[in-house]
Coordinates of C-alpha atoms in Angstrom, one line a residue:
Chain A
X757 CA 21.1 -59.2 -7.0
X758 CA 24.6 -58.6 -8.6
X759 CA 25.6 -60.2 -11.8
X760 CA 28.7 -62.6 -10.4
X761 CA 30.8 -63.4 -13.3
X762 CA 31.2 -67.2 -12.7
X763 CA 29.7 -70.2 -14.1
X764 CA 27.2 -69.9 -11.2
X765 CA 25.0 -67.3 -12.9
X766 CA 22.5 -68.8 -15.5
X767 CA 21.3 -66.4 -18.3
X768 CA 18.3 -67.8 -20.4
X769 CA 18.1 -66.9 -23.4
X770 CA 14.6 -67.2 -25.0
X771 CA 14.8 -67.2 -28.9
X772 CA 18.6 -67.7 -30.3
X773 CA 18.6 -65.6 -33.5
X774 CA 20.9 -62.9 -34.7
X775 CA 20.4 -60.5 -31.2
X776 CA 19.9 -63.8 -28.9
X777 CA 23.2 -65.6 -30.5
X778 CA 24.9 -62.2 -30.3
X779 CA 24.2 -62.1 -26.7
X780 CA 25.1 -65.9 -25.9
X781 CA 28.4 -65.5 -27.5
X782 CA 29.2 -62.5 -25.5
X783 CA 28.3 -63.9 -21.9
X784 CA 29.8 -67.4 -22.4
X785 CA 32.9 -65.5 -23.2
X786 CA 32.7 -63.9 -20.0
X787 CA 32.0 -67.1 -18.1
X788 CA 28.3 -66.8 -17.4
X789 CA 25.8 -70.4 -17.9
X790 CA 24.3 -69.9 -21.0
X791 CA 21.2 -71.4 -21.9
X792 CA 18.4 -71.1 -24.7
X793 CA 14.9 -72.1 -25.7
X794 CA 14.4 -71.6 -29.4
X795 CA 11.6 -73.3 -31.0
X796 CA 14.1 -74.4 -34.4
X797 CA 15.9 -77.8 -33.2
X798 CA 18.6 -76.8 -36.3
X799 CA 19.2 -73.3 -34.1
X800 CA 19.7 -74.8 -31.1
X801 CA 22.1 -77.7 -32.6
X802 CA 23.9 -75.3 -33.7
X803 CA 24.4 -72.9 -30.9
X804 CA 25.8 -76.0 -28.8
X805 CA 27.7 -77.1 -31.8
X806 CA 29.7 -74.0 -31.7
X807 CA 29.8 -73.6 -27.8
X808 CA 27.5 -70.7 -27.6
X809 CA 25.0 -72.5 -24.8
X810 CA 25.7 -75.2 -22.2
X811 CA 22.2 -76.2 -23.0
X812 CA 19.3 -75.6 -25.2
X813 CA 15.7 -77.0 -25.6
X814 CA 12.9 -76.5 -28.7
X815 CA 10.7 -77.1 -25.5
X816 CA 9.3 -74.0 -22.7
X817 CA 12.1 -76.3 -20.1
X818 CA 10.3 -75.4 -16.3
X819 CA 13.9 -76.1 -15.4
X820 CA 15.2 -73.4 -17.2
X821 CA 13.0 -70.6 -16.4
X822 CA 12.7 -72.0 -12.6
X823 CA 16.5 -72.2 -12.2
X824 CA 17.3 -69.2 -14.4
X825 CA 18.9 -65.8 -12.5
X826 CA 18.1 -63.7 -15.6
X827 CA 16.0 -64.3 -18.5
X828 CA 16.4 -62.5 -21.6
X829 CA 13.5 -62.7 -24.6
X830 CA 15.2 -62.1 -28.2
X831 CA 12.2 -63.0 -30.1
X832 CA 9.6 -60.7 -32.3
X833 CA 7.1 -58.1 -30.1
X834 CA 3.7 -60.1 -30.5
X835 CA 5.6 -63.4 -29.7
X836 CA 6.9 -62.1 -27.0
X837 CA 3.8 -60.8 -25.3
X838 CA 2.3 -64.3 -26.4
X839 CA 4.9 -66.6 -24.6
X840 CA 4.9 -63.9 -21.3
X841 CA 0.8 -64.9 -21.6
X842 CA 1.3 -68.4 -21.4
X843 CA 4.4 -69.0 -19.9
X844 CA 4.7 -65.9 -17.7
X845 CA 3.2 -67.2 -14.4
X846 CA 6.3 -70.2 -14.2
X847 CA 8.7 -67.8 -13.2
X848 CA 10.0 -67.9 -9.6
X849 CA 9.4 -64.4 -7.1
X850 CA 13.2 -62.9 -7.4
X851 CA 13.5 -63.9 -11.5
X852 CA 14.8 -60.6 -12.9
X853 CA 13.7 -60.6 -16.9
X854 CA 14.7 -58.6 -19.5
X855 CA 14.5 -58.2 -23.8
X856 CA 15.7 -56.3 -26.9
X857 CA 12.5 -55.4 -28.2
X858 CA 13.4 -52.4 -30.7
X859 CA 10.0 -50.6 -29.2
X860 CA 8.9 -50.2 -25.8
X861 CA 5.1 -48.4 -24.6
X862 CA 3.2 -50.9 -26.5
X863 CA 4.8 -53.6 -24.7
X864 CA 6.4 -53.0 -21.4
X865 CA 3.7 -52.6 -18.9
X866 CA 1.5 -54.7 -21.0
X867 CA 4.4 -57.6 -20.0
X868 CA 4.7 -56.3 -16.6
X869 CA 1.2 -56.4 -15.9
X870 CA 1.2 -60.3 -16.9
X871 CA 4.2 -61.2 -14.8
X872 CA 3.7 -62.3 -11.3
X873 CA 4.2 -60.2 -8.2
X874 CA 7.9 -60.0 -7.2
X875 CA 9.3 -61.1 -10.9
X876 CA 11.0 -57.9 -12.1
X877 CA 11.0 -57.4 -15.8
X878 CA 12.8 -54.2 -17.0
X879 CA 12.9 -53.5 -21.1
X880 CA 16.0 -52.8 -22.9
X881 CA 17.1 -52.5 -26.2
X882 CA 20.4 -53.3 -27.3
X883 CA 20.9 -50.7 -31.0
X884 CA 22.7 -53.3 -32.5
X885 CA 21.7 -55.0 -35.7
X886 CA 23.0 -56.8 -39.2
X887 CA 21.6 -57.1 -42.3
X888 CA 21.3 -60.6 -42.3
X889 CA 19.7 -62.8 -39.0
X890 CA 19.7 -66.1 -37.4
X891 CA 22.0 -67.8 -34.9
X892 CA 24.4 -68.3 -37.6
X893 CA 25.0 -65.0 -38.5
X894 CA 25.3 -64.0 -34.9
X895 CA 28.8 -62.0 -33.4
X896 CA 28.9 -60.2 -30.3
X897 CA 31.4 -57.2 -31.8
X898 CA 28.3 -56.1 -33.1
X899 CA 27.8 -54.7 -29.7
X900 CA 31.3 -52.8 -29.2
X901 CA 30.5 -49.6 -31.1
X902 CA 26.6 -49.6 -30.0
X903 CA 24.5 -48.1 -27.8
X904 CA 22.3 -50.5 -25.2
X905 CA 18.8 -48.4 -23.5
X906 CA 17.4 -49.4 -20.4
X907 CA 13.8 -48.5 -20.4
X908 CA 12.0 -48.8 -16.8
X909 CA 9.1 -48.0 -15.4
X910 CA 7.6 -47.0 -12.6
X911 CA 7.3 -50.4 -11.5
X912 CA 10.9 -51.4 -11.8
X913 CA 13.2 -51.4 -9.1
X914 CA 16.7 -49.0 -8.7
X915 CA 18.6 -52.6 -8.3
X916 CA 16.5 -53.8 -11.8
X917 CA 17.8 -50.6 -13.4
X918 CA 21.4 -51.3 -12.3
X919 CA 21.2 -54.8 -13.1
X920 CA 20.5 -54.6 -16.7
X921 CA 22.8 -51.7 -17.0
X922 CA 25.6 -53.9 -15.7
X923 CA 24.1 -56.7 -18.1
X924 CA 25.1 -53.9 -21.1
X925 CA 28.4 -52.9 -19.9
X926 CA 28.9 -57.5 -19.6
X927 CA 27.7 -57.6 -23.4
X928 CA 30.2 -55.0 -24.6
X929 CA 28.6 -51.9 -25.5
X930 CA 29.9 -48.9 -25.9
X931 CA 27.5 -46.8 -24.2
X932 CA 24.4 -47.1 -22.1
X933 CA 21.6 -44.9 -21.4
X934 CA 18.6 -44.8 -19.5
X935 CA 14.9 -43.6 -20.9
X936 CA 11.4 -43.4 -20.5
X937 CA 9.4 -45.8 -22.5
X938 CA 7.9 -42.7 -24.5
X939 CA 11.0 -41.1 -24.9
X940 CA 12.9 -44.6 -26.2
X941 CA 10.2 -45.2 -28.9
X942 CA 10.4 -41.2 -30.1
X943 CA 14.1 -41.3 -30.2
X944 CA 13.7 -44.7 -32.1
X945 CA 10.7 -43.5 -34.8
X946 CA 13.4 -40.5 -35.7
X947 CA 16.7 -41.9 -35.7
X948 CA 16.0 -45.5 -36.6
X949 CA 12.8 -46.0 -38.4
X950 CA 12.3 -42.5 -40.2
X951 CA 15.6 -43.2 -41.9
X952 CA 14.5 -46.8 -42.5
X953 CA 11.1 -45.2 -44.4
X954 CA 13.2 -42.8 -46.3
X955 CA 15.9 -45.6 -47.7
X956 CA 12.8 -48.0 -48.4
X957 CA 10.9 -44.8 -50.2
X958 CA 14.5 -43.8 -52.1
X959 CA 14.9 -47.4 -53.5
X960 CA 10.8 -47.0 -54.3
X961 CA 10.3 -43.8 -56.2
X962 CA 11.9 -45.1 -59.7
X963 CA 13.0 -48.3 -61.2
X964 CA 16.4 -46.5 -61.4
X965 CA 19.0 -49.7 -61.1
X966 CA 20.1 -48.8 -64.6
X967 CA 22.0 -46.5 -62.8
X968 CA 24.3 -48.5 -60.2
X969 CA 27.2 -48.1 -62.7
X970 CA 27.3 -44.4 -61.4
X971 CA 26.1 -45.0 -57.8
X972 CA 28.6 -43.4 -55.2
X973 CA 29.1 -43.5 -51.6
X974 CA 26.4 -41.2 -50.5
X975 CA 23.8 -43.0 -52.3
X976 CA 25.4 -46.2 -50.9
X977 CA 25.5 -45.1 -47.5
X978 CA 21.8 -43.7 -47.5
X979 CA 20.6 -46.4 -49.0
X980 CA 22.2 -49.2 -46.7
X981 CA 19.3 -49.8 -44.6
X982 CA 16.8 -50.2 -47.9
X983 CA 17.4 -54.3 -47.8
X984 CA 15.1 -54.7 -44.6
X985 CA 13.6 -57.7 -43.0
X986 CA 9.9 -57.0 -44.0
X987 CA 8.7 -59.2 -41.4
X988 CA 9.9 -57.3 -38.4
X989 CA 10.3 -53.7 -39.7
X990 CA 6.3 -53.7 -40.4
X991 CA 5.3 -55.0 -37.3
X992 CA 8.1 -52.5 -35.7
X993 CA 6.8 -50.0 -37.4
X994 CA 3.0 -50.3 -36.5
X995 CA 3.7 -50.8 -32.9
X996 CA 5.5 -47.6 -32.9
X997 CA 2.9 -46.1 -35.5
X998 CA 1.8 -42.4 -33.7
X999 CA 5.7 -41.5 -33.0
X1000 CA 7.0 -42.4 -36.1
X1001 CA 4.2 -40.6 -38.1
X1002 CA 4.7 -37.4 -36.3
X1003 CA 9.1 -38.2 -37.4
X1004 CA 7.7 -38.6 -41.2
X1005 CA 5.8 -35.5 -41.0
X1006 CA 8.6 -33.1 -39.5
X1007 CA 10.5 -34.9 -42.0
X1008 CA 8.4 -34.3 -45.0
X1009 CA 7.7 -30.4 -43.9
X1010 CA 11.3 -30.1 -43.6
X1011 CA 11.6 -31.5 -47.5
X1012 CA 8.8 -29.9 -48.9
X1013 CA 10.4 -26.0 -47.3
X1014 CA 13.4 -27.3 -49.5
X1015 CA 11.5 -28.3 -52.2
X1016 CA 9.4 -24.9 -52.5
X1017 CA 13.0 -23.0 -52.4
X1018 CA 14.7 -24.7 -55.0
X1019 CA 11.3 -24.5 -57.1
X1020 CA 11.3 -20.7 -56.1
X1021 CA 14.8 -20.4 -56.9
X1022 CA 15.3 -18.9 -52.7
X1023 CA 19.0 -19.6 -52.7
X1024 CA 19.0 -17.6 -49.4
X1025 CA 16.5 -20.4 -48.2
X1026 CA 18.6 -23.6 -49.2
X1027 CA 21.8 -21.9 -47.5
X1028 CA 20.2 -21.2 -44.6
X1029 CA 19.1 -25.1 -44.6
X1030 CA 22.3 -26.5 -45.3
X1031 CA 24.3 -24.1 -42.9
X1032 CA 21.7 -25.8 -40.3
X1033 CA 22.2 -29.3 -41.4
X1034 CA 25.8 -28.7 -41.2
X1035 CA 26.0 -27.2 -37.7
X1036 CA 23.5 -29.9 -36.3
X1037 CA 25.6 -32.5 -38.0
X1038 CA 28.6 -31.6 -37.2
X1039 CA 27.4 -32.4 -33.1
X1040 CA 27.6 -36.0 -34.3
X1041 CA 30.7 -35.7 -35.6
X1042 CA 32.4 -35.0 -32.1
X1043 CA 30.8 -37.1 -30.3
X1044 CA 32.1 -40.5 -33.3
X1045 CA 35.1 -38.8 -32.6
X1046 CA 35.0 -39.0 -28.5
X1047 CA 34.0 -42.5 -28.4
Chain B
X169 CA 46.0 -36.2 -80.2
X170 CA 47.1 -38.9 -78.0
X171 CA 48.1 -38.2 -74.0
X172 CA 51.8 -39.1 -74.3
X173 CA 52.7 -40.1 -70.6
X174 CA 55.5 -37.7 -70.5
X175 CA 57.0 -34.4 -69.6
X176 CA 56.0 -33.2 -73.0
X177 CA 52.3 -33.0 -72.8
X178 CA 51.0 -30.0 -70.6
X179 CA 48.2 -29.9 -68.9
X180 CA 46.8 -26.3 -67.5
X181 CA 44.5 -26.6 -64.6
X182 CA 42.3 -23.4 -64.1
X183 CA 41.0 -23.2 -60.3
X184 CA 43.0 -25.0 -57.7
X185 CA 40.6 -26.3 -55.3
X186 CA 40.1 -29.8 -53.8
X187 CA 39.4 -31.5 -57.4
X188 CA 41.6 -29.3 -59.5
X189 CA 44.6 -30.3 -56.8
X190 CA 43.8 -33.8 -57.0
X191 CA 44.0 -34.1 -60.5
X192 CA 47.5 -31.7 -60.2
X193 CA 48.4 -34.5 -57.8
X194 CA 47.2 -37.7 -59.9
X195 CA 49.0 -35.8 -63.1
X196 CA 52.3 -35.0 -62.0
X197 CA 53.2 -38.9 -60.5
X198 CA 52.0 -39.8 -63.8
X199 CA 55.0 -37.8 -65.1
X200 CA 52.9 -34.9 -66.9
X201 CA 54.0 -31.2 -67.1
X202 CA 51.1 -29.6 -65.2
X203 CA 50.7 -25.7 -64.7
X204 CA 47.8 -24.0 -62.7
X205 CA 46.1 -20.9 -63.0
X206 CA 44.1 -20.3 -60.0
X207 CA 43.2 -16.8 -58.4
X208 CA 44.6 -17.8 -54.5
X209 CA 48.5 -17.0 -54.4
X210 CA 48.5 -19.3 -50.9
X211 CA 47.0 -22.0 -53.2
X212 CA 49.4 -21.4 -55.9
X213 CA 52.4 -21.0 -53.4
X214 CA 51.1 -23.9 -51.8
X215 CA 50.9 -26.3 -54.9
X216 CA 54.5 -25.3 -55.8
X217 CA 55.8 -25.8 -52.4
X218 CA 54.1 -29.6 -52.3
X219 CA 55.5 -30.3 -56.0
X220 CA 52.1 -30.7 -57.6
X221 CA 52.0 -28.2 -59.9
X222 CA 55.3 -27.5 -62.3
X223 CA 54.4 -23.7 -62.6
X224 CA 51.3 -21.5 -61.6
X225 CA 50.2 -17.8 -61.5
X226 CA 47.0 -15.8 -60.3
X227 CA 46.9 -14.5 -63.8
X228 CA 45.5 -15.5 -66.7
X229 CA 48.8 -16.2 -68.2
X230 CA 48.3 -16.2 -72.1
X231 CA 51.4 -18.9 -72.5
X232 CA 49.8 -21.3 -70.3
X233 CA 46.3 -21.3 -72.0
X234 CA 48.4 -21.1 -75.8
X235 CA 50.7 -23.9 -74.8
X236 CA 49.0 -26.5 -72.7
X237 CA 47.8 -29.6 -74.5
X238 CA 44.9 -29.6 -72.2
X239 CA 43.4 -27.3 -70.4
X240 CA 41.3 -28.3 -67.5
X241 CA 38.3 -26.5 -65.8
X242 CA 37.7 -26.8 -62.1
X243 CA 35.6 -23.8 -61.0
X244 CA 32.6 -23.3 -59.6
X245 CA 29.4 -23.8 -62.8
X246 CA 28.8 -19.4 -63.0
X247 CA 33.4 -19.3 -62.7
X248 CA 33.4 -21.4 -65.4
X249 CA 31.0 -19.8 -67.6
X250 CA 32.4 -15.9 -67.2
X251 CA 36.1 -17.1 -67.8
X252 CA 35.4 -18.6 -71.0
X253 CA 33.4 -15.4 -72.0
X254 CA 36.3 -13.7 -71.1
X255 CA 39.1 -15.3 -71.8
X256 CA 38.0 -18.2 -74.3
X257 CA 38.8 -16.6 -77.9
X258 CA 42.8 -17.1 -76.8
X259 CA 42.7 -20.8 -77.3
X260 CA 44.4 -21.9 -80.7
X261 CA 43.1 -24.2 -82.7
X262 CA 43.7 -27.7 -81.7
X263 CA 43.0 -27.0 -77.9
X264 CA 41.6 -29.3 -75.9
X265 CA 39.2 -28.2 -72.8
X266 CA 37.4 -30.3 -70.1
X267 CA 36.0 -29.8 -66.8
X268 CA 35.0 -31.4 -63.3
X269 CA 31.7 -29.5 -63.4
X270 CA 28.6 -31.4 -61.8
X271 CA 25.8 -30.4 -64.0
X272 CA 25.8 -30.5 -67.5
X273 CA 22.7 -29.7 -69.3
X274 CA 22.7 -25.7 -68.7
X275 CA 26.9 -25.5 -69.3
X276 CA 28.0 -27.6 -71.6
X277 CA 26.3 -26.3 -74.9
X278 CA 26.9 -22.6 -73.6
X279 CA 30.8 -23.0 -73.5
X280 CA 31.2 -24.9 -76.8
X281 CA 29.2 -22.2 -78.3
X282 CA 31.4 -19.4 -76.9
X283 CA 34.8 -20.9 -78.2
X284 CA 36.3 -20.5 -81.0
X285 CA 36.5 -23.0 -83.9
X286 CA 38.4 -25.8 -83.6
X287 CA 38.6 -25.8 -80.1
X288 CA 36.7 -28.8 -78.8
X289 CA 35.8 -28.9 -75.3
X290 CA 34.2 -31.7 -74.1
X291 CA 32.6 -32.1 -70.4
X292 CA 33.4 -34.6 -67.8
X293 CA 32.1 -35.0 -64.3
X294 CA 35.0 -36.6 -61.6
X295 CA 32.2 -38.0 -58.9
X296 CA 34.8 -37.9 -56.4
X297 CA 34.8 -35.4 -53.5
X298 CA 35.4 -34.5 -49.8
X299 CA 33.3 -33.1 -47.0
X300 CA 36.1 -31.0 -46.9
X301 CA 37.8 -28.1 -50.2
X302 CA 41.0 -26.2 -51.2
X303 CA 43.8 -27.4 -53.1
X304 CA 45.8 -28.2 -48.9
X305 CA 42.7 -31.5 -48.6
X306 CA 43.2 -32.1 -52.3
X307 CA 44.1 -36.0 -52.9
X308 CA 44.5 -38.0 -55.5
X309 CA 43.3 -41.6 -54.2
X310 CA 39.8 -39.9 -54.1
X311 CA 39.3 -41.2 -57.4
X312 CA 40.2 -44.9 -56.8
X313 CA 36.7 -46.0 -56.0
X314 CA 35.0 -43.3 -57.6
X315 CA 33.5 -42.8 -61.6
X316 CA 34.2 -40.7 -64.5
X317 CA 32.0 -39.8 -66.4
X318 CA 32.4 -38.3 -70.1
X319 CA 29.4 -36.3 -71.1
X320 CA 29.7 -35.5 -74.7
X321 CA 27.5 -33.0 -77.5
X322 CA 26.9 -33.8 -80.8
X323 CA 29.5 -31.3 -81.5
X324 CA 32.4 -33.2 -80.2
X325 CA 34.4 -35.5 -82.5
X326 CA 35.4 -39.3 -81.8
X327 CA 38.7 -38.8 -80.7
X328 CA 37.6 -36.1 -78.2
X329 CA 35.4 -38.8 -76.5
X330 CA 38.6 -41.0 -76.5
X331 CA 40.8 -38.7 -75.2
X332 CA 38.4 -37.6 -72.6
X333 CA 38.2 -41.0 -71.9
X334 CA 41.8 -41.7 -71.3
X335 CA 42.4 -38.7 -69.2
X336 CA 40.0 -40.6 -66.8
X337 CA 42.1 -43.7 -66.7
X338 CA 45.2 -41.5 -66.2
X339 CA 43.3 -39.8 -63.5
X340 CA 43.0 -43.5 -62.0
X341 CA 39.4 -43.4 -61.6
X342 CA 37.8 -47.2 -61.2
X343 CA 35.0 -47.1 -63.9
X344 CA 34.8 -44.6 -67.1
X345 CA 31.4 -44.3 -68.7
X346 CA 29.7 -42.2 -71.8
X347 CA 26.5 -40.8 -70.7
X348 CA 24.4 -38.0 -72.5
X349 CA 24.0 -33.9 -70.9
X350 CA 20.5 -34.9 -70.1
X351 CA 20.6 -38.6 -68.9
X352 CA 23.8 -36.9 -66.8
X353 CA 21.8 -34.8 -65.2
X354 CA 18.8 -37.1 -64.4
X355 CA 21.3 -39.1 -63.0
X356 CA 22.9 -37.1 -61.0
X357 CA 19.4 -35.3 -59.5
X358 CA 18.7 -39.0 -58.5
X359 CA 21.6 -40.1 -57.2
X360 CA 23.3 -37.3 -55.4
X361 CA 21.1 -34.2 -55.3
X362 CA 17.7 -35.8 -54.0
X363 CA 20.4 -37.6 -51.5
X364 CA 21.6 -34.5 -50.3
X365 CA 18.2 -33.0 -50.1
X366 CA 17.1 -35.9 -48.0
X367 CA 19.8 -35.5 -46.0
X368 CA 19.7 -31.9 -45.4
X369 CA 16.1 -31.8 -44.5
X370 CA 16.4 -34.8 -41.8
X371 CA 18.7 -32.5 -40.3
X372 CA 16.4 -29.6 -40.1
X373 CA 13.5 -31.6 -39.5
X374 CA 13.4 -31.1 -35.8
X375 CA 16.6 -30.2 -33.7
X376 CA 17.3 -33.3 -32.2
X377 CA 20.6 -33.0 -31.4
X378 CA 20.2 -34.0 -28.1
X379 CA 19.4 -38.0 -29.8
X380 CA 23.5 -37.9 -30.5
X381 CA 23.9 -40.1 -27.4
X382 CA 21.7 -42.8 -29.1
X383 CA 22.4 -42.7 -32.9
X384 CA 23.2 -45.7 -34.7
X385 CA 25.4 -46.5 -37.8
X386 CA 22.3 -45.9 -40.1
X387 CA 21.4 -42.9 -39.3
X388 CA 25.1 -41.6 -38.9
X389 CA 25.6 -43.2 -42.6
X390 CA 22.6 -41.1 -44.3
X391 CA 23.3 -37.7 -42.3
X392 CA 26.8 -37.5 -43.2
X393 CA 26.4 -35.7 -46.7
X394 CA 23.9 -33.7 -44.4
X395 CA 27.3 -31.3 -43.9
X396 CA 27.2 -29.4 -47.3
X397 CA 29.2 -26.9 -49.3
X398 CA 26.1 -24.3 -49.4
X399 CA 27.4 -22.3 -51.9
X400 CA 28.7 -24.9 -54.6
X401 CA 25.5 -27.0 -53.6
X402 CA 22.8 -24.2 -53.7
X403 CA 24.5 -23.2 -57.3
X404 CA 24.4 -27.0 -58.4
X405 CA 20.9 -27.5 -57.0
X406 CA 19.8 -24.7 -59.4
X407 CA 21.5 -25.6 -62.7
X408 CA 19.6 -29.1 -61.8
X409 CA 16.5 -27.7 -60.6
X410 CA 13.8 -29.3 -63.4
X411 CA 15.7 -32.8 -63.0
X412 CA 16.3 -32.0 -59.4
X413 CA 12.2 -30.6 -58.4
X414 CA 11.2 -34.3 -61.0
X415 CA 13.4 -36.9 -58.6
X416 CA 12.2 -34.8 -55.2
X417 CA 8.5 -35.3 -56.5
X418 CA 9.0 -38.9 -57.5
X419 CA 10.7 -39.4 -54.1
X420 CA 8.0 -38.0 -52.0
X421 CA 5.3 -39.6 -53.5
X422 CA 6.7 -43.2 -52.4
X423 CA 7.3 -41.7 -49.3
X424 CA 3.9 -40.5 -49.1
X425 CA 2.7 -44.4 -50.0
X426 CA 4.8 -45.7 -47.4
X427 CA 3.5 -43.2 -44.5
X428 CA 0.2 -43.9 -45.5
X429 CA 0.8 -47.7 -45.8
X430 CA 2.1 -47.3 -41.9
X431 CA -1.3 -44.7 -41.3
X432 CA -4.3 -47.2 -42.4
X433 CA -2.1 -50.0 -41.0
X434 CA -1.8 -51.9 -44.2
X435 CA 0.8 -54.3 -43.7
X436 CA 1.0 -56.0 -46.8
X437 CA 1.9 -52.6 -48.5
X438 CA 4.4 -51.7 -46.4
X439 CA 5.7 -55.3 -46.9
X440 CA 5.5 -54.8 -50.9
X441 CA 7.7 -51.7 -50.5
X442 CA 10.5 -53.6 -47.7
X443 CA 10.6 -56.2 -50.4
X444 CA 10.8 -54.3 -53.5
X445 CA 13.2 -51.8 -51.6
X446 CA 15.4 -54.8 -50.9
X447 CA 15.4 -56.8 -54.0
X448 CA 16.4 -53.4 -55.5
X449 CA 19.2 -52.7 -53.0
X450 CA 20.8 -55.6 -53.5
X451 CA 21.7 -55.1 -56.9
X452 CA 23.9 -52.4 -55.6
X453 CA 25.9 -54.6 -53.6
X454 CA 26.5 -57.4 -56.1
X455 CA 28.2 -54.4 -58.4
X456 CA 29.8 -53.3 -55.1
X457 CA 31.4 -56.5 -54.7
X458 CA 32.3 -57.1 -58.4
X459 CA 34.8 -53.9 -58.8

């Protein structure tokens, strides 16, 4: 199957908050039948108020997930599994399925396993967020500086893989990638929620608010993240619980060598940390600058 | 004394680097007569080719220092210290001495003590600054969004404060506050050391350069300060370290109640933290939004 940019492709999207809005915006823009199941009749109002959907039901439509070319689930990890339970055998052999779940081994054969023979679901995860959710809130730049992961599996197919990469390059993002289940949720505890646990711990470790008179960039910046949807970030974080305590301990020994050198007064210690901090950053640097 | 916006009233900057050429820079438009004594000729050379200082040597001339109105210090903390036990008894009476220095506590006491009566220095902290030094980077709309911050003894005299005070307006900074050595220095452990720490040892936590194809604005946004000045940094982390080694300790212990929150799989914890975290972070944003 190819993705044929015409009003002849239908993309379901199942859930229509911040990520599912996001992506209905983007693909109506390029022409694609956009429909939703959202289980908030205000959501789904809206998204056809503003043109973001041709059609939308509060209601699991049969029509929708029999006529559907693509399905995409935008909802939270444990609904997700829970709707594939229930819902999961309704889908046509040929239905290609895919999600944003922000992890992946807990859930992607788990979901594969409940789908019927000869539906293909194939994980992704488009790293693209905002501080604030819902449908309302939702914009599809959000994709254009952002990096989109396909995560297959053994059981997916090479035209699955290509699909939802060309479903990534059709949403906007800037780059796409393809890894491993194991490899997505390591990459994820480090980069993503290690940083998340350190702003959340920063904001935790004194009432120190009496000081956002002197605040500057860098705490700013680090500290970004620290307003978190608690719902979603704890459930994130337990499903991805083993990696991302193996990122906070390689984190922690990291800050505790630093720790003991500044307590020791090892000057030749701290430079040698910072000159690697600075090398290793400076990588990033480049590649901002590339894209 | 009052600063008289004019041609009249000299101002000596000692060490020519990126914050002692932004000030040159942010002085001169403002119409001031601004020498420089800095120990580079190419910096000196260079300031007098750009027009941003009105004269400048590599020595320690003895007319600047008897002649300027003020004389501002902008050397490294250990700089600072030896020049004024070399060269501080030349100040006359009615002199006037700051600095840009970022600690406090373990300076300012030591060079009021060293200088001769009735020359009043009083210590002032620009938190402005680039990833990048030297007088060729230096740049005056630094201080636009940035505070300035006076940090006075017992030993200094109203007018002093108030002077201090309206060299920071001059400077064009956005906010001007009065805090103490010690509450400075708590401060600034808190707010830019522990967030340089953090940053640093997330760097060296594992090399995982190879994840630059996947980072995300968050983590690119708490890793930038991760490219540090070691020198200036390992010096300042020192002069801080009992404020410094008190906001690391605090810091890890809330990480330590967040990774073992995410370990026993106590979700309401981790929730307590995301929401406390949030609520605290938000107070940032409503002071970001007010200036």
């Amino acid at each position: 199957m190819k993705l044929n940019k015409n009003a002849d492709t239908k993309i379901l999207i199942v859930g229509l908050g911040l990520l599912g809005g996001s992506y209905a915006r983007a693909l109506k823009k390029k022409g694609y039948t956009v429909w939703a199941i959202e289980k908030k009749n205000a959501s789904v109002e809206y998204a056809l108020k503003e043109g973001i959907i041709d059609r939308g039901s509060t209601l699991v439509e049969e029509g929708f997930i029999k006529e559907a070319d693509i399905t995409v689930f935008a909802l939270y990890p444990h609904i997700f599994l829970d709707w594939v339970r229930e819902h999961g055998a309704k889908f046509p052999r040929g239905a290609f399925l895919t999600d944003v779940t922000g992890v992946k081994s807990c859930i992607v054969e788990r979901v594969q396993e409940l789908l019927p023979e000869g539906v293909e679901y194939i994980a992704a995860h488009p790293m693209a967020g905002k501080e604030v959710g819902g449908v309302e809130n939702s914009d599809d730049s959000i994709f254009r500086s952002a990096n989109y992961i396909v995560v297959p599996t053994s059981k997916n197919t090479h035209e699955g893989v290509e699909l939802c990469r060309e479903l990534g390059k059709e949403l906007g993002f800037a780059s796409i990638s393809v890894l491993t289940p194991a490899k997505h949720d390591e990459m994820i505890a480090f980069l993503s929620q290690l940083t998340h646990c350190i702003a959340v711990s920063l904001m935790c470790a004194g009432d120190d608010t009496g000081l956002v008179d002197y605040t500057g960039d860098s705490f700013r910046d680090l500290t970004r993240i620290a307003k978190i949807q608690e719902d979603m970030w704890s459930e994130l974080f337990l499903l991805n619980k083993q990696a991302l305590l193996e990122q906070m301990d390689k984190f922690e020994k990291a800050f505790d060598m630093l720790r003991d050198a500044v307590a020791r007064e090892d000057t030749e210690k701290m430079k040698e940390m910072m000159r690697l901090s600075t090398a290793r950053r400076a990588l990033f640097d480049k590649k901002e600058k590339k894209q």
